[in-house]
Coordinates of C-alpha atoms in Angstrom, one line a residue:
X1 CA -9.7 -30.7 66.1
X2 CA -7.2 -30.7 63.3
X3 CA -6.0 -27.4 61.7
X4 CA -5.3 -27.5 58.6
X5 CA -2.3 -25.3 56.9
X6 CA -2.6 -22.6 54.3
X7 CA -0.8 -24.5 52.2
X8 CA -3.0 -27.7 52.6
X9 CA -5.9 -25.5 51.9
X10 CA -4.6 -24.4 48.8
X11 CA -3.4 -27.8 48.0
X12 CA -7.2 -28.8 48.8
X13 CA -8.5 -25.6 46.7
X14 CA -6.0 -27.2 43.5
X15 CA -6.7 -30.5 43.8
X16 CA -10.9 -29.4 43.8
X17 CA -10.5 -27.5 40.9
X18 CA -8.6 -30.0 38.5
X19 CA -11.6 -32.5 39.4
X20 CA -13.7 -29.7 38.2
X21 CA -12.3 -29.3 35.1
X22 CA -11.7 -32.9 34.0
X23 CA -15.4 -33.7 35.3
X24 CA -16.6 -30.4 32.6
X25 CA -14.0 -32.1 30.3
X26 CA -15.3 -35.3 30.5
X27 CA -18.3 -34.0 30.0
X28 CA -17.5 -31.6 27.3
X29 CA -15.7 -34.9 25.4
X30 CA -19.1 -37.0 25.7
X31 CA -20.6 -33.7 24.4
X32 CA -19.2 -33.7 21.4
X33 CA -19.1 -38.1 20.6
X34 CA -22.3 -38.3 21.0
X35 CA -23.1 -35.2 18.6
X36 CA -20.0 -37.0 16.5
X37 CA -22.2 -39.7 16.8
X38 CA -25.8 -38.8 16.1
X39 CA -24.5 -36.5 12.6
X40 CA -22.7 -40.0 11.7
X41 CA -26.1 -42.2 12.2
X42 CA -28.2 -38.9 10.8
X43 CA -26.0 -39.1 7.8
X44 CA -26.4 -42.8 7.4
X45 CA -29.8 -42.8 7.8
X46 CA -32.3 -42.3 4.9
X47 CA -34.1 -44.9 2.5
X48 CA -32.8 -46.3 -0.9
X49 CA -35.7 -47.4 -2.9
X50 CA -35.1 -49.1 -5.9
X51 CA -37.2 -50.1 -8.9
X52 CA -36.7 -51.8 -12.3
X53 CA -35.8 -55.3 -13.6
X54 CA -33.3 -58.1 -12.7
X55 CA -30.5 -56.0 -12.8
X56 CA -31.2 -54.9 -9.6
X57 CA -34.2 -57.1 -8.2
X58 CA -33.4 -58.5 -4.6
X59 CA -36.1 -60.9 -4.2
X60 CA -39.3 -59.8 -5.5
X61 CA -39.4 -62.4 -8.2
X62 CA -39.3 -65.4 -5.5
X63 CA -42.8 -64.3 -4.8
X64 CA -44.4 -64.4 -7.9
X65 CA -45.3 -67.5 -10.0
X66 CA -42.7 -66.3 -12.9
X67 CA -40.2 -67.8 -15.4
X68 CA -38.2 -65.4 -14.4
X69 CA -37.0 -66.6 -11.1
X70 CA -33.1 -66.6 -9.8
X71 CA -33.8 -67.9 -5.8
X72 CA -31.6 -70.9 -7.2
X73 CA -27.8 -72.1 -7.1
X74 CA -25.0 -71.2 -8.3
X75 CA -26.9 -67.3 -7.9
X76 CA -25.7 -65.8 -4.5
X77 CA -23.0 -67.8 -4.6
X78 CA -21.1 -65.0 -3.3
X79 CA -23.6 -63.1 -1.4
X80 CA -22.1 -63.1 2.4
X81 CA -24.8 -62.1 3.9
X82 CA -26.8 -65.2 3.4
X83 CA -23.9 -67.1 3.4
X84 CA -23.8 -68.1 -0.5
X85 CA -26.9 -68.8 -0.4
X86 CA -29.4 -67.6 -3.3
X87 CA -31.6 -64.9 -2.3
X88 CA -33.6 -64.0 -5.8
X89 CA -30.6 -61.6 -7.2
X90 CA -29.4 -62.3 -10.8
X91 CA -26.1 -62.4 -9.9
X92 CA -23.6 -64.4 -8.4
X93 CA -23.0 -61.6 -5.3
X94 CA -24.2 -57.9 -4.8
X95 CA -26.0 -56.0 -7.5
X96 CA -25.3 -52.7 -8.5
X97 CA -27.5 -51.3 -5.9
X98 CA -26.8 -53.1 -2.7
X99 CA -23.2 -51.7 -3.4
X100 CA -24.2 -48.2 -3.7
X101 CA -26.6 -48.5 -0.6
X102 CA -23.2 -50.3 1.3
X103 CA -20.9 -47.3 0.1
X104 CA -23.7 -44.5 1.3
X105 CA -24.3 -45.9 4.7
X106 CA -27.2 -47.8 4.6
X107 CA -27.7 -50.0 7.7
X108 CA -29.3 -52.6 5.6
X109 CA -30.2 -53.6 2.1
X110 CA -33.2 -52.4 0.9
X111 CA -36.0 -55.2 1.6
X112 CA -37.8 -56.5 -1.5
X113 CA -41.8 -54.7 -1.3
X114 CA -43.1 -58.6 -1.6
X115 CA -40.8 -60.3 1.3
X116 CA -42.7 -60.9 4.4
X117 CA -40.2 -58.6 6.3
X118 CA -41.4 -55.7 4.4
X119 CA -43.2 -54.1 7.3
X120 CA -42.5 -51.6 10.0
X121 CA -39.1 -50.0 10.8
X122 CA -37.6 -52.4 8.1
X123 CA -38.8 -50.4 5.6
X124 CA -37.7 -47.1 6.6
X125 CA -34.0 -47.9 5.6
X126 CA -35.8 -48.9 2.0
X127 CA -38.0 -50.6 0.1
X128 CA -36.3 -52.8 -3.6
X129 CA -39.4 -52.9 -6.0
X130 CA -37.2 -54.1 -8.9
X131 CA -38.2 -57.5 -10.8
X132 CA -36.8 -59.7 -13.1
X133 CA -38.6 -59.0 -16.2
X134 CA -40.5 -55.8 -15.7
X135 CA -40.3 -52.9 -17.8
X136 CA -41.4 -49.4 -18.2
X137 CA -44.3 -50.8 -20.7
X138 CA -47.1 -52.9 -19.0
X139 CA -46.6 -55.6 -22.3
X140 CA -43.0 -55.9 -21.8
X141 CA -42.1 -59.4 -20.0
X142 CA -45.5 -61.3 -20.9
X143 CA -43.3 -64.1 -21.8
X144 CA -42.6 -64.9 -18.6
X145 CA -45.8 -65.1 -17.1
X146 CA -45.7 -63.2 -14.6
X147 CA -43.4 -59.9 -13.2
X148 CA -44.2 -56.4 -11.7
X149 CA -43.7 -53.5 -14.4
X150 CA -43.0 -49.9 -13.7
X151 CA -46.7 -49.0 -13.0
X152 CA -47.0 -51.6 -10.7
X153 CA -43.7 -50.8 -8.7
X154 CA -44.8 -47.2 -8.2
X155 CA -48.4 -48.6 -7.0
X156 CA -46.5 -50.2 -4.4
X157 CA -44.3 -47.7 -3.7
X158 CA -47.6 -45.7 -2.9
X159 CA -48.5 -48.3 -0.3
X160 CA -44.9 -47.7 1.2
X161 CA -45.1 -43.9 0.9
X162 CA -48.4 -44.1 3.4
X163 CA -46.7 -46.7 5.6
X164 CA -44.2 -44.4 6.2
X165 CA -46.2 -41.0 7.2
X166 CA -47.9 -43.5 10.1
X167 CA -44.4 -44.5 11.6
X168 CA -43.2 -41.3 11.4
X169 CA -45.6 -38.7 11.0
X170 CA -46.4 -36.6 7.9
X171 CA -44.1 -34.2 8.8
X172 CA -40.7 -36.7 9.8
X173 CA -42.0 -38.5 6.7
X174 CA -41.7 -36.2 3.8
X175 CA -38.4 -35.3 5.3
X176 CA -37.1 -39.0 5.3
X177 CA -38.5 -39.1 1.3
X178 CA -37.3 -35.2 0.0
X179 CA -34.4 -34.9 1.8
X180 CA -32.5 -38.1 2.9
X181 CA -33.6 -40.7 0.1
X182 CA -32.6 -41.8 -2.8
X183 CA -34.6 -43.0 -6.1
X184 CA -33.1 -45.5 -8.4
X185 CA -34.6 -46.9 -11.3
X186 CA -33.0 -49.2 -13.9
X187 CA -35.5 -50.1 -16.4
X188 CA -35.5 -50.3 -20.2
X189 CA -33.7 -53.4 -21.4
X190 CA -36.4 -55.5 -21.1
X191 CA -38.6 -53.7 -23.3
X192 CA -36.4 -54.1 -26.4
X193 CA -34.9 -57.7 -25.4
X194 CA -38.0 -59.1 -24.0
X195 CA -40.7 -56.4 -26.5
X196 CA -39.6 -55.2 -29.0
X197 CA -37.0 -58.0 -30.4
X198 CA -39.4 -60.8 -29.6
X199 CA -42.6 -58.7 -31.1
X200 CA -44.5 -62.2 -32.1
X201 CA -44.4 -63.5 -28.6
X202 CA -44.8 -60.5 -27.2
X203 CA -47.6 -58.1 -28.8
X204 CA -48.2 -58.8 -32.1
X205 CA -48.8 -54.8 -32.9
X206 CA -45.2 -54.4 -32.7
X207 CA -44.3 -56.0 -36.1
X208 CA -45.6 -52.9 -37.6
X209 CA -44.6 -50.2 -34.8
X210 CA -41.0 -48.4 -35.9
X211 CA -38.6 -47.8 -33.5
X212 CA -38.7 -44.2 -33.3
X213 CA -42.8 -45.0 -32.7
X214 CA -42.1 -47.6 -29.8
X215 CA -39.1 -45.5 -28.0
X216 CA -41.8 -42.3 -28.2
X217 CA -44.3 -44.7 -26.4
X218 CA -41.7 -45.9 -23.8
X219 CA -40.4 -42.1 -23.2
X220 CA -43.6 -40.6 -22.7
X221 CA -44.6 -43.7 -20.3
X222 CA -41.4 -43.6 -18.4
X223 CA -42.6 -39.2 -17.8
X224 CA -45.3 -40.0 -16.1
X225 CA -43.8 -42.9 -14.6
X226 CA -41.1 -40.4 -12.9
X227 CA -43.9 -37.9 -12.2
X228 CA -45.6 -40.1 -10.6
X229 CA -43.0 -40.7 -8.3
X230 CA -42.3 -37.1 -7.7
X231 CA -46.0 -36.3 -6.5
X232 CA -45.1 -39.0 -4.0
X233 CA -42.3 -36.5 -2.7
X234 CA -39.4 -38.0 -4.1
X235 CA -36.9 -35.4 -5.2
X236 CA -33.4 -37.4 -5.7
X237 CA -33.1 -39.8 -8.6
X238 CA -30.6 -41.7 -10.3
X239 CA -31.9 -43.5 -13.0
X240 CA -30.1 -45.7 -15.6
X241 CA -30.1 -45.3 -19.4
X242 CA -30.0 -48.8 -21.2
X243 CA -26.7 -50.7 -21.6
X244 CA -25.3 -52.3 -24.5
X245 CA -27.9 -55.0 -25.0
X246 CA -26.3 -56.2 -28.6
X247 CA -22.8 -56.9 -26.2
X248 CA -24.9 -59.5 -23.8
X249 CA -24.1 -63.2 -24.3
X250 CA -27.1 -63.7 -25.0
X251 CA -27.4 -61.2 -28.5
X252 CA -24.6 -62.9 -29.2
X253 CA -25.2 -66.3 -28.8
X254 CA -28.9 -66.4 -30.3
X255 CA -27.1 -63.8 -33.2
X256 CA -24.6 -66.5 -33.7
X257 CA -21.5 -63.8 -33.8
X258 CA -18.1 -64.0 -32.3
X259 CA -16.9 -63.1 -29.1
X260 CA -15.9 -59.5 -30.2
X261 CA -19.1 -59.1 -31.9
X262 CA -22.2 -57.3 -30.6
X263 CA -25.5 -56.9 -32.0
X264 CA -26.0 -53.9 -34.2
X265 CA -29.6 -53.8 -34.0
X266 CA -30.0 -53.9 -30.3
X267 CA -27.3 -51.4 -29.4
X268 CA -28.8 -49.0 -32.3
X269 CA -31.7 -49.3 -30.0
X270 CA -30.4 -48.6 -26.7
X271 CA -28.7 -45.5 -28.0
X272 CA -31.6 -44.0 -29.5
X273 CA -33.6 -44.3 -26.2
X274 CA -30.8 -43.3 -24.3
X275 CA -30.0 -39.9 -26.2
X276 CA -34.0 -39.3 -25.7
X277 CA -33.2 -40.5 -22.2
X278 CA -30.9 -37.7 -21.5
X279 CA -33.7 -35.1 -22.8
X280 CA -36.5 -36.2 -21.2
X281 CA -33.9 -36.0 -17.2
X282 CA -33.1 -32.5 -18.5
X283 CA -36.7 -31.6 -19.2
X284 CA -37.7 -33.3 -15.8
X285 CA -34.7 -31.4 -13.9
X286 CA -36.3 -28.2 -15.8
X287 CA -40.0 -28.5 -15.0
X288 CA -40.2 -30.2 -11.4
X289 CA -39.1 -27.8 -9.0
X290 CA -36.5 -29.2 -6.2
X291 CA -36.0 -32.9 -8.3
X292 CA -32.3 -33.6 -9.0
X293 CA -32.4 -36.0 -11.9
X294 CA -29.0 -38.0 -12.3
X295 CA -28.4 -39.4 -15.6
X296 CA -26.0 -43.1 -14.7
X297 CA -24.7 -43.4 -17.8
X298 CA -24.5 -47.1 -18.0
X299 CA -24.3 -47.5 -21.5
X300 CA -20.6 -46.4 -22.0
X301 CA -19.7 -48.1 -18.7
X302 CA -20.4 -51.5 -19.5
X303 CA -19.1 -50.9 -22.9
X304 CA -15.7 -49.9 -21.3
X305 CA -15.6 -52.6 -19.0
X306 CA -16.7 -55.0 -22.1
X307 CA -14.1 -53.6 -24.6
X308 CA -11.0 -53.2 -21.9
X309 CA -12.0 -55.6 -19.2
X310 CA -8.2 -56.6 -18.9
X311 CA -7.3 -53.1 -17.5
X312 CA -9.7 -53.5 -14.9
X313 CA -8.1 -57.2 -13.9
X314 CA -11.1 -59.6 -15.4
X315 CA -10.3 -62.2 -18.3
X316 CA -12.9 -62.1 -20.2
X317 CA -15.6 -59.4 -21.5
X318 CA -17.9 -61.7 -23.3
X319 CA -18.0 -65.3 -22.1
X320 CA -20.6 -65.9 -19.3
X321 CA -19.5 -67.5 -15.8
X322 CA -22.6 -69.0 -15.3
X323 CA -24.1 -71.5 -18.3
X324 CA -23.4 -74.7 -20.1
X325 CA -20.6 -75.0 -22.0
X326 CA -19.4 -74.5 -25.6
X327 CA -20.9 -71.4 -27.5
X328 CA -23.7 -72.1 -25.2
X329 CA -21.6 -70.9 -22.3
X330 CA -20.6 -67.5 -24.3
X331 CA -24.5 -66.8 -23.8
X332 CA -26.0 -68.9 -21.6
X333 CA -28.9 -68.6 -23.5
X334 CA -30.7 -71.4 -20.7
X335 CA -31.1 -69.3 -17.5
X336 CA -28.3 -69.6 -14.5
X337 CA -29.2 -72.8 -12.5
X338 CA -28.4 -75.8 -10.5
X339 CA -27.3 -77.9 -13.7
X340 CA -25.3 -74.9 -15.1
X341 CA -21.6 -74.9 -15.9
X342 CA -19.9 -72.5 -13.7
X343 CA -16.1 -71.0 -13.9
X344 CA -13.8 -70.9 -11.8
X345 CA -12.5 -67.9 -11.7
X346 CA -15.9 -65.9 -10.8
X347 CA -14.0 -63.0 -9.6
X348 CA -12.4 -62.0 -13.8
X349 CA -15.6 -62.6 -15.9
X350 CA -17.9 -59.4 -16.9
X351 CA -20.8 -61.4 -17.2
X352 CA -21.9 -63.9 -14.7
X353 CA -24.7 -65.5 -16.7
X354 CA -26.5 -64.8 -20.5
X355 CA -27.9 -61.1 -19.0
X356 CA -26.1 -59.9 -16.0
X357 CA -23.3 -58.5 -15.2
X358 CA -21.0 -60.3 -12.1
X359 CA -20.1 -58.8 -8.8
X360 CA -17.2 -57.9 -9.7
X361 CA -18.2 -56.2 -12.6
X362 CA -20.7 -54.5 -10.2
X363 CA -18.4 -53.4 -8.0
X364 CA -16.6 -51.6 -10.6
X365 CA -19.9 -50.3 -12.0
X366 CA -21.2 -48.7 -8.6
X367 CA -17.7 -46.9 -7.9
X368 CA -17.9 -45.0 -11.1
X369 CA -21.4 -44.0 -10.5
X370 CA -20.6 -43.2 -6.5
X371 CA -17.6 -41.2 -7.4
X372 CA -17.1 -40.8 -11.1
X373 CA -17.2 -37.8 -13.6
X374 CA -19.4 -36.4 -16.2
X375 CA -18.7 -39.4 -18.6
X376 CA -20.9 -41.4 -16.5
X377 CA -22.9 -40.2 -14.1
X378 CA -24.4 -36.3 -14.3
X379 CA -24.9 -33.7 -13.5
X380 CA -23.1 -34.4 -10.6
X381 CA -22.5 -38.3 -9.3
X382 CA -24.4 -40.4 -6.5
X383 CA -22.1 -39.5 -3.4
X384 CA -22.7 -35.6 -4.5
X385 CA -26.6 -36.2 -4.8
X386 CA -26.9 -37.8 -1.6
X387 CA -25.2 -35.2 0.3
X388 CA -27.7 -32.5 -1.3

């Protein structure tokens, strides 16, 4: 038998309890990652669901028989994650919304509601509804055959809303939708560009219809539009006012102005829907208890970019990236496609075709609205509504 010595016992007795303690602070440091951990992915997690026209549509449009189609090269060009290839967006990279999604943690881009992949636990990190063309009026876009307006969006939205009380229950459900969701909806321009400016191949009634008439029929569509959505739970919105359609290369190509030139008429427009806009979000924020209605003041954004574009390192405000050369190019007035001109210098132009802005462009457009001030985005801006 061997004896051991006090001192070896109270060696033993030292050495026993250091083990202890690095064992409870081992396991008081795994404690706390994985908490670390699970706020982070709680955070993160959430839906973006998205609705309104080409600006931000991801796809939808490859699905209908339309005009209005974009799943073509040079668009996507940038795009890494299908590798340059098209995907459907009107843009040469990421639209306004994928960027915002990006910069707020999504795990993946919102799938468009018509993609095959639209099903199961893909759509719990969102659902894109958006497509080339629509509008807040069900007449706006005729002239491209086919496209899914407002009405329809929130339709499918419905059949999203039900899809996602069965994967998670009612209860985990209305929590992903109130609470850790966001609602944004960039819709108008179609309705005066492809509406109200085109009234004889569009409806015919709108020769006669003033534009304080048609805006009064597009606001009080667009309220129960938004209503709509909030019966469906949703209680965080950012939605768009109208940018400065008279700047586009297209106004002011088929207008036949100069570069520095917008359209008067079309700009006169937007601004008269926007300042009724910014009532009907206030009246909204008023009447439906718990909704947070964000105005993204778009308007003055683009017009910035367009009128100082050289401060934020681009070359040109006006000229598009995408289209076919001469004054042709400054508008692009023929859709961005596989016989299109395309710069060289993607990365410095505003516009990347006759209608959309580029990715670098959106880039700068989705910071302001994450992080900017009043001037842009209020009440308060995207990175404070989604922390709400």
């Amino acid at each position: 038998m061997v004896l051991l010595s006090a001192s070896s016992c109270s060696m033993t007795k030292t050495i026993m309890a250091l083990n202890y303690y690095n064992t409870l602070a081992t396991l008081l440091f795994l404690l706390v990652s994985s908490y670390g951990t699970y706020a982070a992915q709680k955070q993160s997690l959430g839906a973006s669901f998205i609705f309104g026209d080409s600006l931000v549509d991801a796809g939808n449009n490859n699905y209908l028989s339309t005009l209005s189609r974009a799943n073509m090269t040079p668009n996507g060009i940038d795009f890494k994650a299908s590798g340059g290839n098209p995907t459907g967006r009107f843009t040469n990279g990421r639209t306004i919304s994928d960027i915002v999604g990006e910069e707020l943690g999504q795990p993946n881009y919102a799938v468009p509601f018509l993609a095959p992949n639209a099903t199961g636990k893909a759509i719990l990190s969102g659902v894109n509804y958006a497509s080339g063309g629509g509008g807040i009026l069900n007449a706006t876009g005729n002239i491209f055959v086919n496209r899914l307006g407002m009405d329809i969006q929130i339709d499918y939205f419905n059949i999203t809303r039900k899809e996602i009380d069965k994967l998670l229950g009612k209860s985990n459900g209305r929590e992903l939708i109130m609470k850790r969701s966001i609602f944004s909806i960039s819709v108008g321009s179609n309705d005066f560009l492809n509406n109200y400016l085109l009234p004889l191949v569009s409806v015919g009634a709108r020769v006669n219809q003033s534009p304080d008439a048609f805006v009064d029929e597009m606001i009080n569509h667009f309220r129960i539009q938004l209503t709509r959505l909030y019966e469906m739970d949703a209680r965080k919105f950012v939605v768009s006012n109208v940018g400065p359609i008279g700047c586009i290369p297209y106004q002011r190509a088929i207008n036949q102005l100069n570069e520095d030139e917008c359209s008067d008429l079309a700009n006169k427009l937007a601004v008269q829907y926007n300042g009724r806009l910014k009532d009907l979000l206030a009246e909204l924020n008023d009447n439906l208890p718990g909704a947070n209605f964000v105005l993204a003041n778009v308007y003055d954004l683009v017009m910035e970019l367009i009128t100082n574009y050289a401060k934020y390192g681009l070359r040109t405000g006006s000229s598009a990236c995408c289209g076919f050369g001469g004054q042709s190019q400054l508008a692009g007035i023929i859709p961005c496609g596989p016989t299109s001109s395309l710069c060289s210098d993607r990365y410095k132009h505003v516009f990347w075709d006759a209608y959309h802005p580029s990715e670098a462009a959106n880039l700068i457009l989705a910071k302001q609205l994450l992080d900017g001030d009043n001037r842009y985005v209020s009440p308060f801006n995207v990175r404070q509504l989604s922390a709400l």
